[in-house]
Amino acid sequence: MVLEEIQSVFEKRGAGAYFGEPVSQLEHALQAANFAEKEQASEHLIVAALLHDIGHLLEEIPEDIAEQGVDAKHEEIGQAWLEKRFGPEVYEPVHLHVSAKRYLCATDKFYLGKLSLASALSLKLQGGPMSRDEVAAFESNRFYREAVRLRLWDDLAKVKGARVPPLDHYREMINAVLRPAGSE
Ligand code: FE
């Protein structure tokens, strides 16, 4: 069952620190999902927010990965896993959430200054701000707006000690947006 898989992934790895930020991976995921829900995003996008960093949790990635000069490409790992279980409304925004940072850096002059230190550091490894052509290509994606929204929640979801609903709160939502069994 996908629900149990998700629970066990967070149980195994969720307590780890979120890359140089004052929250754990699980706290980060729950805060991102909570921002999505408070902004009345669709259930698909709330689940995407909850699972946007699942790629980090599926493999053992050292916490200081960016400092080592390696881009873990967690959005690719996350997408591959999500694609088997959810439709594009969930996996596409996840896949695009790193590009969305590069997009926002190119299109919003205040955005770069608001990034945390860890996030600004990984930006370089991710390719820096998008070029004009890359911006146009990004905007041609059906889910780019969702990816940008997800990105902004991702950036905010680093509040130490914030009180937000637990993983259980999202059970029904996850089940509601699952890909029907056997469909591709
Ligand atoms: Fe994140």
PDB file of C-alpha atoms and ligand atoms in Angstrom:
ATOM      1  CA  MET A   1       0.000   0.000   0.000  1.00  0.00           C
ATOM      2  CA  VAL A   2       1.309   3.397  -0.954  1.00  0.00           C
ATOM      3  CA  LEU A   3       0.186   4.926   2.305  1.00  0.00           C
ATOM      4  CA  GLU A   4       2.290   2.464   4.299  1.00  0.00           C
ATOM      5  CA  GLU A   5       5.239   2.992   1.977  1.00  0.00           C
ATOM      6  CA  ILE A   6       5.077   6.731   2.574  1.00  0.00           C
ATOM      7  CA  GLN A   7       4.785   6.245   6.312  1.00  0.00           C
ATOM      8  CA  SER A   8       7.782   3.942   6.427  1.00  0.00           C
ATOM      9  CA  VAL A   9       9.895   6.294   4.293  1.00  0.00           C
ATOM     10  CA  PHE A  10       9.216   9.133   6.746  1.00  0.00           C
ATOM     11  CA  GLU A  11       9.730   6.836   9.744  1.00  0.00           C
ATOM     12  CA  LYS A  12      13.104   5.724   8.440  1.00  0.00           C
ATOM     13  CA  ARG A  13      14.478   9.005   7.189  1.00  0.00           C
ATOM     14  CA  GLY A  14      12.065  11.757   8.241  1.00  0.00           C
ATOM     15  CA  ALA A  15      13.928  12.609  11.429  1.00  0.00           C
ATOM     16  CA  GLY A  16      17.051  13.634   9.520  1.00  0.00           C
ATOM     17  CA  ALA A  17      17.872  17.320   9.279  1.00  0.00           C
ATOM     18  CA  TYR A  18      16.629  19.233   6.268  1.00  0.00           C
ATOM     19  CA  PHE A  19      19.884  20.280   4.588  1.00  0.00           C
ATOM     20  CA  GLY A  20      21.247  23.020   6.772  1.00  0.00           C
ATOM     21  CA  GLU A  21      17.812  24.250   7.949  1.00  0.00           C
ATOM     22  CA  PRO A  22      16.404  24.192  11.508  1.00  0.00           C
ATOM     23  CA  VAL A  23      13.709  21.572  10.707  1.00  0.00           C
ATOM     24  CA  SER A  24      13.682  17.815  10.118  1.00  0.00           C
ATOM     25  CA  GLN A  25      12.699  16.310   6.768  1.00  0.00           C
ATOM     26  CA  LEU A  26       9.310  15.317   8.173  1.00  0.00           C
ATOM     27  CA  GLU A  27       8.671  18.773   9.655  1.00  0.00           C
ATOM     28  CA  HIS A  28       9.635  20.334   6.347  1.00  0.00           C
ATOM     29  CA  ALA A  29       7.228  18.097   4.407  1.00  0.00           C
ATOM     30  CA  LEU A  30       4.354  18.687   6.859  1.00  0.00           C
ATOM     31  CA  GLN A  31       4.894  22.453   6.843  1.00  0.00           C
ATOM     32  CA  ALA A  32       4.965  22.580   3.029  1.00  0.00           C
ATOM     33  CA  ALA A  33       1.718  20.581   2.836  1.00  0.00           C
ATOM     34  CA  ASN A  34       0.141  22.810   5.470  1.00  0.00           C
ATOM     35  CA  PHE A  35       0.951  25.962   3.493  1.00  0.00           C
ATOM     36  CA  ALA A  36      -0.620  24.332   0.428  1.00  0.00           C
ATOM     37  CA  GLU A  37      -3.747  23.427   2.347  1.00  0.00           C
ATOM     38  CA  LYS A  38      -4.046  26.883   3.895  1.00  0.00           C
ATOM     39  CA  GLU A  39      -3.884  28.393   0.419  1.00  0.00           C
ATOM     40  CA  GLN A  40      -6.652  26.058  -0.682  1.00  0.00           C
ATOM     41  CA  ALA A  41      -4.552  24.257  -3.255  1.00  0.00           C
ATOM     42  CA  SER A  42      -6.027  21.168  -4.910  1.00  0.00           C
ATOM     43  CA  GLU A  43      -5.624  17.833  -3.112  1.00  0.00           C
ATOM     44  CA  HIS A  44      -3.128  16.815  -5.787  1.00  0.00           C
ATOM     45  CA  LEU A  45      -0.969  19.828  -5.084  1.00  0.00           C
ATOM     46  CA  ILE A  46      -1.195  19.394  -1.313  1.00  0.00           C
ATOM     47  CA  VAL A  47       0.035  15.812  -1.714  1.00  0.00           C
ATOM     48  CA  ALA A  48       2.749  17.058  -4.082  1.00  0.00           C
ATOM     49  CA  ALA A  49       3.852  19.542  -1.405  1.00  0.00           C
ATOM     50  CA  LEU A  50       3.913  16.782   1.205  1.00  0.00           C
ATOM     51  CA  LEU A  51       6.003  14.494  -0.996  1.00  0.00           C
ATOM     52  CA  HIS A  52       8.107  17.035  -2.893  1.00  0.00           C
ATOM     53  CA  ASP A  53      11.370  15.898  -1.282  1.00  0.00           C
ATOM     54  CA  ILE A  54      10.616  12.167  -1.228  1.00  0.00           C
ATOM     55  CA  GLY A  55      13.613  11.770  -3.540  1.00  0.00           C
ATOM     56  CA  HIS A  56      15.844  12.889  -0.684  1.00  0.00           C
ATOM     57  CA  LEU A  57      14.388  10.244   1.601  1.00  0.00           C
ATOM     58  CA  LEU A  58      14.531   7.274  -0.727  1.00  0.00           C
ATOM     59  CA  GLU A  59      18.297   7.204  -0.768  1.00  0.00           C
ATOM     60  CA  GLU A  60      20.958   7.851   1.784  1.00  0.00           C
ATOM     61  CA  ILE A  61      22.121  11.357   0.905  1.00  0.00           C
ATOM     62  CA  PRO A  62      24.607  13.060   3.225  1.00  0.00           C
ATOM     63  CA  GLU A  63      23.228  16.165   4.871  1.00  0.00           C
ATOM     64  CA  ASP A  64      26.106  18.347   3.669  1.00  0.00           C
ATOM     65  CA  ILE A  65      25.663  17.239   0.068  1.00  0.00           C
ATOM     66  CA  ALA A  66      25.662  20.781  -1.382  1.00  0.00           C
ATOM     67  CA  GLU A  67      28.841  21.655   0.479  1.00  0.00           C
ATOM     68  CA  GLN A  68      30.486  18.688  -1.206  1.00  0.00           C
ATOM     69  CA  GLY A  69      29.696  20.254  -4.572  1.00  0.00           C
ATOM     70  CA  VAL A  70      27.324  17.478  -5.642  1.00  0.00           C
ATOM     71  CA  ASP A  71      23.786  18.004  -6.903  1.00  0.00           C
ATOM     72  CA  ALA A  72      21.760  15.061  -5.635  1.00  0.00           C
ATOM     73  CA  LYS A  73      19.090  15.459  -8.357  1.00  0.00           C
ATOM     74  CA  HIS A  74      16.438  14.535  -5.854  1.00  0.00           C
ATOM     75  CA  GLU A  75      13.678  15.848  -8.102  1.00  0.00           C
ATOM     76  CA  GLU A  76      14.450  13.116 -10.656  1.00  0.00           C
ATOM     77  CA  ILE A  77      14.508  10.388  -8.032  1.00  0.00           C
ATOM     78  CA  GLY A  78      11.275  11.736  -6.558  1.00  0.00           C
ATOM     79  CA  GLN A  79       9.522  11.896  -9.886  1.00  0.00           C
ATOM     80  CA  ALA A  80      10.459   8.332 -10.828  1.00  0.00           C
ATOM     81  CA  TRP A  81       8.991   7.076  -7.563  1.00  0.00           C
ATOM     82  CA  LEU A  82       5.871   9.249  -7.692  1.00  0.00           C
ATOM     83  CA  GLU A  83       5.124   8.491 -11.335  1.00  0.00           C
ATOM     84  CA  LYS A  84       4.378   4.882 -10.480  1.00  0.00           C
ATOM     85  CA  ARG A  85       1.892   5.858  -7.816  1.00  0.00           C
ATOM     86  CA  PHE A  86       0.334   9.201  -8.787  1.00  0.00           C
ATOM     87  CA  GLY A  87      -0.678  11.145 -11.894  1.00  0.00           C
ATOM     88  CA  PRO A  88       1.086  14.166 -13.429  1.00  0.00           C
ATOM     89  CA  GLU A  89      -0.840  16.624 -11.211  1.00  0.00           C
ATOM     90  CA  VAL A  90       1.293  15.253  -8.370  1.00  0.00           C
ATOM     91  CA  TYR A  91       4.604  14.277  -9.948  1.00  0.00           C
ATOM     92  CA  GLU A  92       5.056  17.137 -12.426  1.00  0.00           C
ATOM     93  CA  PRO A  93       5.134  19.957  -9.847  1.00  0.00           C
ATOM     94  CA  VAL A  94       7.570  17.843  -7.813  1.00  0.00           C
ATOM     95  CA  HIS A  95       9.759  17.258 -10.825  1.00  0.00           C
ATOM     96  CA  LEU A  96       9.760  20.977 -11.631  1.00  0.00           C
ATOM     97  CA  HIS A  97      10.235  22.371  -8.121  1.00  0.00           C
ATOM     98  CA  VAL A  98      13.998  22.772  -8.423  1.00  0.00           C
ATOM     99  CA  SER A  99      13.704  24.387 -11.862  1.00  0.00           C
ATOM    100  CA  ALA A 100      11.061  26.652 -10.324  1.00  0.00           C
ATOM    101  CA  LYS A 101      13.722  28.080  -8.038  1.00  0.00           C
ATOM    102  CA  ARG A 102      15.918  28.880 -11.043  1.00  0.00           C
ATOM    103  CA  TYR A 103      12.824  30.314 -12.742  1.00  0.00           C
ATOM    104  CA  LEU A 104      11.937  32.546  -9.801  1.00  0.00           C
ATOM    105  CA  CYS A 105      15.529  33.758  -9.546  1.00  0.00           C
ATOM    106  CA  ALA A 106      15.287  34.895 -13.172  1.00  0.00           C
ATOM    107  CA  THR A 107      11.797  36.435 -13.019  1.00  0.00           C
ATOM    108  CA  ASP A 108      11.419  37.872  -9.506  1.00  0.00           C
ATOM    109  CA  LYS A 109      14.157  40.273  -8.491  1.00  0.00           C
ATOM    110  CA  PHE A 110      13.285  39.986  -4.807  1.00  0.00           C
ATOM    111  CA  TYR A 111      13.300  36.205  -4.743  1.00  0.00           C
ATOM    112  CA  LEU A 112      17.034  35.538  -4.670  1.00  0.00           C
ATOM    113  CA  GLY A 113      17.515  37.795  -1.657  1.00  0.00           C
ATOM    114  CA  LYS A 114      14.904  35.832   0.295  1.00  0.00           C
ATOM    115  CA  LEU A 115      16.556  32.439  -0.172  1.00  0.00           C
ATOM    116  CA  SER A 116      18.172  30.813   2.825  1.00  0.00           C
ATOM    117  CA  LEU A 117      21.926  30.367   2.767  1.00  0.00           C
ATOM    118  CA  ALA A 118      21.696  26.621   2.088  1.00  0.00           C
ATOM    119  CA  SER A 119      19.242  27.222  -0.719  1.00  0.00           C
ATOM    120  CA  ALA A 120      21.363  29.935  -2.333  1.00  0.00           C
ATOM    121  CA  LEU A 121      24.361  27.592  -2.181  1.00  0.00           C
ATOM    122  CA  SER A 122      22.551  24.727  -3.922  1.00  0.00           C
ATOM    123  CA  LEU A 123      21.273  27.154  -6.600  1.00  0.00           C
ATOM    124  CA  LYS A 124      24.753  27.292  -8.109  1.00  0.00           C
ATOM    125  CA  LEU A 125      24.885  23.515  -8.385  1.00  0.00           C
ATOM    126  CA  GLN A 126      21.446  23.512  -9.945  1.00  0.00           C
ATOM    127  CA  GLY A 127      22.553  25.813 -12.762  1.00  0.00           C
ATOM    128  CA  GLY A 128      21.932  29.338 -11.402  1.00  0.00           C
ATOM    129  CA  PRO A 129      19.069  31.618 -12.604  1.00  0.00           C
ATOM    130  CA  MET A 130      17.356  30.575 -15.866  1.00  0.00           C
ATOM    131  CA  SER A 131      18.208  32.183 -19.180  1.00  0.00           C
ATOM    132  CA  ARG A 132      15.453  33.839 -21.219  1.00  0.00           C
ATOM    133  CA  ASP A 133      15.015  30.741 -23.379  1.00  0.00           C
ATOM    134  CA  GLU A 134      14.846  28.522 -20.336  1.00  0.00           C
ATOM    135  CA  VAL A 135      12.159  30.795 -18.847  1.00  0.00           C
ATOM    136  CA  ALA A 136      10.071  30.480 -22.027  1.00  0.00           C
ATOM    137  CA  ALA A 137      10.526  26.699 -22.094  1.00  0.00           C
ATOM    138  CA  PHE A 138       9.572  26.454 -18.417  1.00  0.00           C
ATOM    139  CA  GLU A 139       6.396  28.455 -18.966  1.00  0.00           C
ATOM    140  CA  SER A 140       5.346  26.093 -21.732  1.00  0.00           C
ATOM    141  CA  ASN A 141       4.966  23.319 -19.164  1.00  0.00           C
ATOM    142  CA  ARG A 142       1.365  22.607 -18.214  1.00  0.00           C
ATOM    143  CA  PHE A 143       2.197  22.505 -14.537  1.00  0.00           C
ATOM    144  CA  TYR A 144       4.633  25.371 -14.202  1.00  0.00           C
ATOM    145  CA  ARG A 145       2.317  27.523 -12.086  1.00  0.00           C
ATOM    146  CA  GLU A 146       1.776  24.661  -9.673  1.00  0.00           C
ATOM    147  CA  ALA A 147       5.541  24.115  -9.540  1.00  0.00           C
ATOM    148  CA  VAL A 148       6.104  27.786  -8.666  1.00  0.00           C
ATOM    149  CA  ARG A 149       3.487  27.645  -5.900  1.00  0.00           C
ATOM    150  CA  LEU A 150       5.055  24.483  -4.537  1.00  0.00           C
ATOM    151  CA  ARG A 151       8.469  26.135  -4.613  1.00  0.00           C
ATOM    152  CA  LEU A 152       7.279  29.082  -2.537  1.00  0.00           C
ATOM    153  CA  TRP A 153       5.800  26.756   0.113  1.00  0.00           C
ATOM    154  CA  ASP A 154       9.027  24.749   0.041  1.00  0.00           C
ATOM    155  CA  ASP A 155      10.989  27.937   0.796  1.00  0.00           C
ATOM    156  CA  LEU A 156       8.690  28.854   3.680  1.00  0.00           C
ATOM    157  CA  ALA A 157       8.586  25.389   5.238  1.00  0.00           C
ATOM    158  CA  LYS A 158      11.635  25.887   7.425  1.00  0.00           C
ATOM    159  CA  VAL A 159      10.073  27.251  10.587  1.00  0.00           C
ATOM    160  CA  LYS A 160      11.575  25.820  13.733  1.00  0.00           C
ATOM    161  CA  GLY A 161       8.953  24.262  15.995  1.00  0.00           C
ATOM    162  CA  ALA A 162       5.895  25.220  13.920  1.00  0.00           C
ATOM    163  CA  ARG A 163       2.725  23.383  14.968  1.00  0.00           C
ATOM    164  CA  VAL A 164       1.142  21.707  11.960  1.00  0.00           C
ATOM    165  CA  PRO A 165      -1.112  18.666  11.380  1.00  0.00           C
ATOM    166  CA  PRO A 166       0.663  15.248  11.448  1.00  0.00           C
ATOM    167  CA  LEU A 167       1.169  12.859   8.546  1.00  0.00           C
ATOM    168  CA  ASP A 168      -2.065  11.046   9.428  1.00  0.00           C
ATOM    169  CA  HIS A 169      -3.999  14.173   8.492  1.00  0.00           C
ATOM    170  CA  TYR A 170      -3.151  13.501   4.821  1.00  0.00           C
ATOM    171  CA  ARG A 171      -4.156   9.810   4.676  1.00  0.00           C
ATOM    172  CA  GLU A 172      -7.468  10.279   2.920  1.00  0.00           C
ATOM    173  CA  MET A 173      -6.070  12.910   0.623  1.00  0.00           C
ATOM    174  CA  ILE A 174      -3.236  10.628  -0.470  1.00  0.00           C
ATOM    175  CA  ASN A 175      -5.666   7.785  -1.133  1.00  0.00           C
ATOM    176  CA  ALA A 176      -7.982  10.105  -3.051  1.00  0.00           C
ATOM    177  CA  VAL A 177      -5.296  11.177  -5.523  1.00  0.00           C
ATOM    178  CA  LEU A 178      -3.592   7.797  -6.013  1.00  0.00           C
ATOM    179  CA  ARG A 179      -3.358   6.468  -9.521  1.00  0.00           C
ATOM    180  CA  PRO A 180      -6.007   3.756  -9.970  1.00  0.00           C
ATOM    181  CA  ALA A 181      -4.318   0.347  -9.627  1.00  0.00           C
ATOM    182  CA  GLY A 182      -2.952  -1.006 -12.895  1.00  0.00           C
ATOM    183  CA  SER A 183      -3.235   2.237 -14.877  1.00  0.00           C
ATOM    184  CA  GLU A 184      -0.219   3.769 -16.550  1.00  0.00           C
TER     185      GLU A 184
HETATM  186 FE    FE B   1      12.032  21.031   0.047  1.00  0.00          FE
END
